[in-house]
Amino acid sequence: MERKEEILELLERGYATAKELASYFDVSLMTIYRDLRELEEEGKIVRRYGRIELSRKHHLQEDEEKCAFCGKDVDNRFGFTYWLKGRRKLSTCCPHCGLLIYDSVEEKEIDVLLTKDFITCSPINAYEAWYVLGCNISPCCRPSAFAFGEKEHAESFAKGFSGAVMEFDEAKEKMKELMKRGQSVRFEL
Ligand SMILES: [Zn+2]
Ligand SMILES: [Zn+2]
């Protein structure tokens, strides 16, 4: 695959800076900047506050995605994405569905697991994210789960909406448990 093509794919996977791309390809920053300039001229990417993003046009297809677990439209603000071996992709609408579908996916098939930080909306590694469960609000599926890149963001969110902070494995188990209990949620956003 041509490097520029591959750059677009990496951006979709959550890469966002020239430095990350340069170290991925093991080339100089100058080389990456040249590729980026071309991609920018072709209208495929935009640069914002030092971060590189796919342009809207390039995102169109993604906007029409449905959650692989519940069938809802995938909202790019809090989607949870499984990149599987062989460049296959499985998207869910929010961390709630992302955590619940985990058991139906072959672990060894998972290449990258990405979710979005609830505050910044930027992609974060789902295995390393902090989750808040048991909140009294739910912007997507119930019971809700929120993901954060920073532990302290998760903690202050949990405090404000009476939830509990946990890591990936715990969140995954807890979500199954909550579903079994059929816990109801008091009100919605
Ligand atoms: Zn869903
Ligand atoms: Zn959802």
Coordinates of N, CA and C and ligand atoms in Angstrom, one line a residue:
M1 N 0.8 -1.2 0.0 CA 0.0 0.0 0.0 C 0.9 1.3 0.0
E2 N 0.5 2.2 -0.7 CA 1.2 3.5 -0.8 C 1.2 4.1 0.6
R3 N 2.2 4.8 1.0 CA 2.3 5.4 2.3 C 1.2 6.3 2.6
K4 N 0.8 7.1 1.6 CA -0.3 8.1 1.8 C -1.6 7.4 2.2
E5 N -1.9 6.3 1.5 CA -3.1 5.5 1.8 C -3.0 5.0 3.2
E6 N -1.8 4.5 3.6 CA -1.7 4.0 4.9 C -1.8 5.0 6.0
I7 N -1.4 6.3 5.6 CA -1.5 7.4 6.6 C -3.0 7.6 6.9
L8 N -3.8 7.6 5.8 CA -5.3 7.8 6.0 C -5.9 6.7 6.9
E9 N -5.4 5.5 6.8 CA -5.9 4.4 7.6 C -5.4 4.6 9.1
L10 N -4.2 5.0 9.2 CA -3.7 5.3 10.6 C -4.5 6.4 11.3
L11 N -4.8 7.4 10.5 CA -5.6 8.5 11.1 C -6.9 8.0 11.5
E12 N -7.5 7.1 10.8 CA -8.8 6.6 11.1 C -8.7 5.8 12.4
R13 N -7.5 5.2 12.6 CA -7.3 4.4 13.8 C -6.9 5.2 15.0
G14 N -6.8 6.5 14.8 CA -6.5 7.3 16.0 C -5.2 8.0 16.0
Y15 N -4.3 7.8 15.1 CA -3.1 8.5 15.0 C -3.4 10.0 14.7
A16 N -2.7 10.9 15.3 CA -3.2 12.3 15.1 C -2.0 13.3 14.9
T17 N -0.8 12.9 15.0 CA 0.3 13.9 14.9 C 1.3 13.4 13.9
A18 N 2.0 14.4 13.3 CA 3.1 14.1 12.3 C 4.2 13.2 13.0
K19 N 4.4 13.5 14.3 CA 5.5 12.8 15.0 C 5.1 11.3 15.1
E20 N 3.9 11.0 15.5 CA 3.4 9.6 15.6 C 3.6 8.9 14.3
L21 N 3.2 9.6 13.2 CA 3.3 9.0 11.9 C 4.7 8.7 11.5
A22 N 5.6 9.7 11.7 CA 7.0 9.6 11.4 C 7.6 8.4 12.1
S23 N 7.2 8.2 13.4 CA 7.9 7.1 14.1 C 7.3 5.8 13.7
Y24 N 6.0 5.8 13.3 CA 5.4 4.6 12.8 C 6.1 4.1 11.5
F25 N 6.3 5.0 10.6 CA 7.0 4.6 9.3 C 8.5 4.6 9.4
D26 N 9.0 5.1 10.5 CA 10.4 5.3 10.7 C 11.0 6.1 9.6
V27 N 10.4 7.3 9.3 CA 10.9 8.2 8.3 C 11.0 9.6 9.0
S28 N 11.7 10.5 8.3 CA 11.8 11.8 8.9 C 10.5 12.6 8.9
L29 N 10.5 13.6 9.8 CA 9.3 14.4 9.9 C 9.0 15.1 8.6
M30 N 10.1 15.5 7.9 CA 10.0 16.2 6.6 C 9.3 15.4 5.6
T31 N 9.6 14.1 5.6 CA 8.9 13.2 4.7 C 7.4 13.1 5.0
I32 N 7.1 13.0 6.2 CA 5.7 13.0 6.6 C 5.0 14.3 6.3
Y33 N 5.6 15.4 6.5 CA 5.0 16.7 6.2 C 4.7 16.8 4.7
R34 N 5.6 16.2 3.9 CA 5.4 16.3 2.4 C 4.1 15.5 2.1
D35 N 4.0 14.3 2.7 CA 2.8 13.5 2.4 C 1.6 14.2 2.9
L36 N 1.7 14.8 4.1 CA 0.5 15.5 4.7 C 0.1 16.7 3.8
R37 N 1.1 17.4 3.3 CA 0.7 18.5 2.4 C 0.0 18.1 1.2
E38 N 0.4 16.9 0.6 CA -0.3 16.4 -0.6 C -1.7 16.0 -0.2
L39 N -1.8 15.3 0.9 CA -3.1 14.8 1.3 C -4.1 16.0 1.6
E40 N -3.5 17.1 2.1 CA -4.2 18.3 2.4 C -4.7 18.9 1.1
E41 N -3.8 18.9 0.1 CA -4.2 19.5 -1.2 C -5.3 18.7 -1.8
E42 N -5.2 17.4 -1.6 CA -6.2 16.5 -2.2 C -7.6 16.6 -1.4
G43 N -7.6 17.3 -0.3 CA -8.8 17.5 0.4 C -9.1 16.3 1.3
K44 N -8.1 15.5 1.6 CA -8.4 14.3 2.4 C -8.2 14.4 3.9
I45 N -7.4 15.4 4.2 CA -7.2 15.7 5.6 C -7.3 17.1 6.0
V46 N -7.5 17.4 7.2 CA -7.4 18.8 7.7 C -6.5 18.9 8.9
R47 N -5.8 20.0 9.1 CA -5.0 20.1 10.3 C -5.6 21.2 11.2
R48 N -5.7 20.8 12.4 CA -6.4 21.6 13.4 C -5.6 21.6 14.7
Y49 N -5.2 22.8 15.2 CA -4.5 22.8 16.5 C -3.4 21.8 16.6
G50 N -2.6 21.7 15.5 CA -1.5 20.7 15.5 C -1.8 19.3 15.4
R51 N -3.1 19.0 15.3 CA -3.6 17.6 15.1 C -4.0 17.4 13.7
I52 N -3.9 16.2 13.2 CA -4.3 15.9 11.8 C -5.6 15.1 11.9
E53 N -6.6 15.5 11.1 CA -7.8 14.8 11.1 C -8.2 14.4 9.7
L54 N -9.0 13.4 9.5 CA -9.6 13.1 8.2 C -10.6 14.2 7.9
S55 N -10.7 14.6 6.7 CA -11.7 15.6 6.4 C -13.1 15.0 6.4
R56 N -14.1 15.8 6.5 CA -15.4 15.4 6.6 C -15.8 14.4 5.5
K57 N -15.4 14.8 4.3 CA -15.8 14.1 3.1 C -15.3 12.6 3.2
H58 N -14.1 12.5 3.8 CA -13.5 11.2 4.0 C -14.3 10.4 5.0
H59 N -14.9 11.1 5.9 CA -15.6 10.4 7.0 C -17.0 9.9 6.7
L60 N -17.5 10.4 5.6 CA -18.9 10.2 5.2 C -19.4 8.8 5.5
Q61 N -18.6 7.8 5.0 CA -19.0 6.4 5.1 C -19.2 6.0 6.6
E62 N -18.3 6.6 7.4 CA -18.4 6.2 8.8 C -19.6 6.7 9.5
D63 N -20.1 7.8 9.0 CA -21.3 8.4 9.6 C -22.5 7.5 9.5
E64 N -22.5 6.6 8.5 CA -23.7 5.8 8.3 C -23.6 4.5 9.0
E65 N -22.6 4.3 9.8 CA -22.4 3.0 10.5 C -23.5 2.7 11.5
K66 N -23.8 1.4 11.7 CA -24.7 1.0 12.7 C -23.9 0.2 13.8
C67 N -24.4 0.3 15.0 CA -23.7 -0.4 16.1 C -23.9 -1.9 15.9
A68 N -22.7 -2.6 16.0 CA -22.7 -4.1 15.8 C -23.5 -4.8 16.9
F69 N -23.7 -4.1 18.0 CA -24.4 -4.8 19.1 C -25.9 -4.5 19.2
C70 N -26.2 -3.2 19.1 CA -27.6 -2.9 19.3 C -28.3 -2.3 18.0
G71 N -27.5 -2.0 17.0 CA -28.1 -1.6 15.7 C -28.3 -0.1 15.6
K72 N -28.1 0.6 16.7 CA -28.2 2.1 16.7 C -27.2 2.7 15.8
D73 N -27.5 4.0 15.3 CA -26.5 4.7 14.5 C -25.3 4.9 15.4
V74 N -24.1 4.8 14.8 CA -22.9 5.0 15.6 C -22.6 6.5 15.7
D75 N -22.6 7.0 16.9 CA -22.3 8.5 17.1 C -20.8 8.6 17.3
N76 N -20.2 9.4 16.4 CA -18.7 9.5 16.4 C -18.2 10.1 17.7
R77 N -19.0 10.7 18.5 CA -18.5 11.3 19.7 C -18.2 10.3 20.8
F78 N -18.9 9.2 20.8 CA -18.5 8.2 21.8 C -18.5 6.8 21.3
G79 N -18.2 6.6 20.0 CA -18.1 5.3 19.5 C -17.0 4.4 20.1
F80 N -17.2 3.1 19.9 CA -16.2 2.2 20.5 C -15.9 1.2 19.3
T81 N -14.6 1.2 18.9 CA -14.3 0.5 17.6 C -13.3 -0.6 17.8
Y82 N -13.6 -1.8 17.3 CA -12.7 -2.9 17.2 C -12.1 -3.0 15.9
W83 N -10.8 -2.8 15.8 CA -10.1 -3.1 14.6 C -9.6 -4.5 14.6
L84 N -10.1 -5.3 13.7 CA -9.7 -6.7 13.7 C -8.6 -7.0 12.7
K85 N -8.0 -8.2 12.9 CA -7.0 -8.6 11.9 C -7.5 -8.5 10.5
G86 N -6.7 -8.2 9.5 CA -7.1 -8.2 8.1 C -7.9 -6.9 7.9
R87 N -7.7 -5.8 8.6 CA -8.3 -4.5 8.4 C -9.8 -4.6 8.5
R88 N -10.4 -5.5 9.2 CA -11.8 -5.5 9.3 C -12.1 -4.7 10.5
K89 N -13.3 -4.1 10.5 CA -13.7 -3.2 11.6 C -15.1 -3.5 12.1
L90 N -15.2 -3.3 13.4 CA -16.5 -3.6 14.0 C -16.8 -2.4 15.0
S91 N -17.8 -1.7 14.7 CA -18.1 -0.5 15.5 C -19.3 -0.6 16.4
T92 N -19.2 0.0 17.6 CA -20.4 0.0 18.4 C -20.7 1.5 18.8
C93 N -21.9 1.7 19.2 CA -22.4 3.1 19.4 C -21.7 3.8 20.6
C94 N -21.4 3.1 21.6 CA -20.9 3.7 22.9 C -20.2 2.6 23.7
P95 N -19.5 3.0 24.8 CA -18.7 2.0 25.6 C -19.7 0.9 26.1
H96 N -20.9 1.2 26.4 CA -21.9 0.2 26.9 C -21.8 -1.0 25.9
C97 N -22.1 -0.7 24.6 CA -22.1 -1.8 23.7 C -20.7 -2.4 23.4
G98 N -19.7 -1.5 23.4 CA -18.4 -1.9 23.2 C -17.9 -2.9 24.2
L99 N -18.3 -2.7 25.5 CA -17.9 -3.6 26.6 C -18.7 -4.9 26.5
L100 N -20.0 -4.8 26.1 CA -20.8 -6.0 26.1 C -20.5 -6.9 24.9
I101 N -20.0 -6.4 23.8 CA -19.8 -7.2 22.7 C -18.4 -8.0 22.8
Y102 N -17.6 -7.5 23.7 CA -16.3 -8.1 23.8 C -16.2 -9.6 23.8
D103 N -17.1 -10.2 24.6 CA -17.1 -11.7 24.7 C -17.4 -12.4 23.4
S104 N -18.1 -11.7 22.5 CA -18.5 -12.4 21.3 C -17.4 -12.2 20.2
V105 N -16.3 -11.5 20.5 CA -15.2 -11.3 19.6 C -14.1 -12.1 20.0
E106 N -13.4 -12.8 19.1 CA -12.2 -13.6 19.4 C -11.1 -12.7 19.8
E107 N -10.6 -12.9 21.0 CA -9.6 -12.0 21.5 C -8.3 -11.9 20.6
K108 N -8.0 -13.0 20.0 CA -6.7 -13.0 19.2 C -7.0 -12.3 17.8
E109 N -8.2 -12.1 17.5 CA -8.6 -11.4 16.3 C -8.5 -9.9 16.4
I110 N -8.4 -9.4 17.7 CA -8.4 -8.0 17.9 C -7.0 -7.4 17.7
D111 N -7.0 -6.4 16.8 CA -5.8 -5.7 16.5 C -5.6 -4.5 17.4
V112 N -6.6 -3.6 17.3 CA -6.6 -2.4 18.1 C -8.0 -2.2 18.7
L113 N -8.1 -1.7 19.9 CA -9.4 -1.4 20.5 C -9.4 0.1 20.8
L114 N -10.3 0.8 20.2 CA -10.3 2.2 20.4 C -11.7 2.7 20.9
T115 N -11.7 3.7 21.8 CA -12.9 4.4 22.1 C -12.6 5.9 22.1
K116 N -13.6 6.6 22.5 CA -13.4 8.1 22.5 C -13.4 8.6 23.9
D117 N -12.5 9.6 24.2 CA -12.6 10.2 25.5 C -13.8 11.1 25.6
F118 N -14.6 10.9 26.6 CA -15.9 11.6 26.7 C -15.8 13.1 26.7
I119 N -14.7 13.6 27.2 CA -14.5 15.0 27.3 C -13.9 15.6 26.0
T120 N -12.9 15.0 25.5 CA -12.2 15.6 24.3 C -12.7 15.0 23.0
C121 N -13.4 13.9 23.0 CA -13.8 13.1 21.8 C -12.6 12.6 21.0
S122 N -11.4 12.6 21.5 CA -10.3 12.1 20.7 C -10.2 10.6 21.0
P123 N -9.7 9.8 20.0 CA -9.6 8.4 20.2 C -8.6 8.0 21.2
I124 N -8.9 7.0 22.0 CA -8.0 6.5 23.1 C -8.0 5.0 23.0
N125 N -6.9 4.4 23.5 CA -6.8 3.0 23.6 C -7.8 2.5 24.6
A126 N -8.8 1.7 24.2 CA -9.8 1.2 25.1 C -9.4 0.4 26.2
Y127 N -8.3 -0.4 26.0 CA -7.7 -1.2 27.1 C -7.2 -0.3 28.3
E128 N -6.7 0.8 27.9 CA -6.0 1.7 28.9 C -6.9 2.8 29.4
A129 N -8.1 2.9 28.9 CA -9.1 3.9 29.3 C -9.6 3.7 30.7
W130 N -10.1 4.7 31.3 CA -10.8 4.6 32.6 C -12.3 4.7 32.3
Y131 N -13.1 3.9 32.9 CA -14.5 3.8 32.7 C -15.3 4.3 33.9
V132 N -16.4 4.9 33.6 CA -17.3 5.3 34.7 C -18.6 4.6 34.4
L133 N -19.1 3.8 35.4 CA -20.3 3.0 35.2 C -21.2 3.4 36.4
G134 N -22.5 3.1 36.2 CA -23.5 3.4 37.3 C -23.9 4.8 37.4
C135 N -23.7 5.6 36.4 CA -24.1 7.0 36.5 C -25.6 7.2 36.4
N136 N -26.1 8.3 36.9 CA -27.5 8.5 36.8 C -27.9 9.2 35.5
I137 N -27.0 9.3 34.5 CA -27.3 9.8 33.2 C -26.9 8.9 32.1
S138 N -27.5 8.9 30.9 CA -27.1 8.1 29.8 C -27.3 8.7 28.5
P139 N -26.3 9.1 27.8 CA -26.5 9.8 26.5 C -26.7 8.8 25.4
C140 N -26.5 7.5 25.6 CA -26.7 6.5 24.5 C -27.5 5.3 25.1
C141 N -26.7 4.2 25.4 CA -27.4 3.0 25.9 C -27.4 3.0 27.4
R142 N -28.4 2.2 28.0 CA -28.5 2.1 29.4 C -28.2 0.6 29.8
P143 N -27.6 0.4 31.0 CA -26.9 1.3 31.8 C -25.7 1.9 31.1
S144 N -25.4 3.2 31.4 CA -24.4 3.9 30.6 C -23.0 3.5 31.0
A145 N -22.1 3.8 30.1 CA -20.6 3.7 30.4 C -19.9 4.8 29.7
F146 N -19.0 5.5 30.4 CA -18.3 6.6 29.9 C -16.8 6.3 29.9
A147 N -16.1 6.7 28.9 CA -14.7 6.4 28.8 C -13.9 7.7 28.9
F148 N -12.7 7.6 29.6 CA -11.8 8.8 29.7 C -10.4 8.3 29.6
G149 N -9.6 9.2 29.0 CA -8.2 8.9 28.9 C -7.4 9.2 30.2
E150 N -7.9 10.2 31.0 CA -7.3 10.6 32.2 C -8.1 10.1 33.4
K151 N -7.4 9.4 34.4 CA -8.1 8.9 35.5 C -8.8 10.0 36.3
E152 N -8.1 11.2 36.4 CA -8.8 12.2 37.2 C -10.0 12.8 36.6
H153 N -10.1 12.8 35.3 CA -11.3 13.2 34.6 C -12.4 12.2 34.9
A154 N -12.1 11.0 34.9 CA -13.1 9.9 35.2 C -13.6 10.1 36.7
E155 N -12.6 10.4 37.5 CA -13.0 10.5 39.0 C -13.9 11.7 39.2
S156 N -13.6 12.8 38.6 CA -14.5 14.0 38.9 C -15.8 13.8 38.2
F157 N -15.9 13.1 37.1 CA -17.1 12.8 36.4 C -18.0 11.9 37.3
A158 N -17.3 10.9 37.8 CA -18.0 9.9 38.6 C -18.6 10.6 39.9
K159 N -17.8 11.5 40.4 CA -18.3 12.2 41.6 C -19.6 13.0 41.3
G160 N -19.6 13.7 40.1 CA -20.7 14.5 39.7 C -21.9 13.8 39.4
F161 N -21.8 12.5 38.9 CA -23.0 11.8 38.4 C -23.1 10.5 39.1
S162 N -22.6 10.4 40.3 CA -22.7 9.2 41.2 C -22.4 7.9 40.5
G163 N -21.3 7.8 39.8 CA -20.8 6.6 39.2 C -19.6 6.0 39.9
A164 N -19.0 5.0 39.4 CA -17.8 4.4 39.9 C -16.8 4.2 38.8
V165 N -15.5 4.5 39.2 CA -14.4 4.5 38.2 C -13.8 3.1 38.2
M166 N -13.5 2.6 37.0 CA -12.9 1.3 36.9 C -12.1 1.1 35.6
E167 N -11.2 0.1 35.6 CA -10.4 -0.2 34.4 C -11.2 -1.1 33.5
F168 N -10.6 -1.3 32.3 CA -11.3 -2.1 31.3 C -11.9 -3.4 31.7
D169 N -11.1 -4.3 32.3 CA -11.6 -5.6 32.6 C -12.7 -5.6 33.6
E170 N -12.5 -4.7 34.6 CA -13.6 -4.6 35.6 C -14.9 -4.0 35.0
A171 N -14.7 -3.0 34.2 CA -15.9 -2.4 33.5 C -16.6 -3.4 32.7
K172 N -15.9 -4.3 32.0 CA -16.5 -5.3 31.1 C -17.4 -6.2 32.0
E173 N -16.8 -6.7 33.1 CA -17.6 -7.6 34.0 C -18.7 -6.9 34.6
K174 N -18.5 -5.7 35.1 CA -19.5 -4.9 35.8 C -20.7 -4.7 34.9
M175 N -20.4 -4.4 33.6 CA -21.5 -4.1 32.7 C -22.4 -5.4 32.5
K176 N -21.8 -6.5 32.4 CA -22.6 -7.7 32.2 C -23.5 -7.9 33.5
E177 N -22.9 -7.7 34.6 CA -23.6 -7.8 35.9 C -24.8 -6.9 35.9
L178 N -24.6 -5.6 35.5 CA -25.6 -4.6 35.6 C -26.8 -5.0 34.6
M179 N -26.4 -5.6 33.5 CA -27.4 -6.0 32.5 C -28.3 -7.1 33.1
K180 N -27.6 -8.1 33.8 CA -28.3 -9.2 34.4 C -29.3 -8.7 35.4
R181 N -28.9 -7.7 36.2 CA -29.7 -7.1 37.2 C -30.9 -6.3 36.7
G182 N -30.7 -5.9 35.4 CA -31.7 -5.0 34.8 C -31.9 -3.7 35.6
Q183 N -30.8 -3.2 36.0 CA -30.8 -1.9 36.8 C -31.4 -0.8 36.0
S184 N -32.3 -0.1 36.6 CA -33.0 1.0 35.9 C -32.2 2.3 36.2
V185 N -32.4 3.2 35.3 CA -31.7 4.5 35.4 C -32.7 5.6 35.7
R186 N -32.4 6.5 36.6 CA -33.4 7.4 37.1 C -33.8 8.5 36.1
F187 N -32.8 9.1 35.4 CA -33.2 10.0 34.3 C -32.2 10.1 33.3
E188 N -32.6 10.7 32.1 CA -31.7 10.7 31.0 C -31.3 12.1 30.7
L189 N -30.2 12.3 29.9 CA -29.8 13.6 29.5 C -30.8 14.1 28.5
Ligands
ZN1 ZN -25.0 0.0 20.6
ZN2 ZN -24.9 3.0 22.8

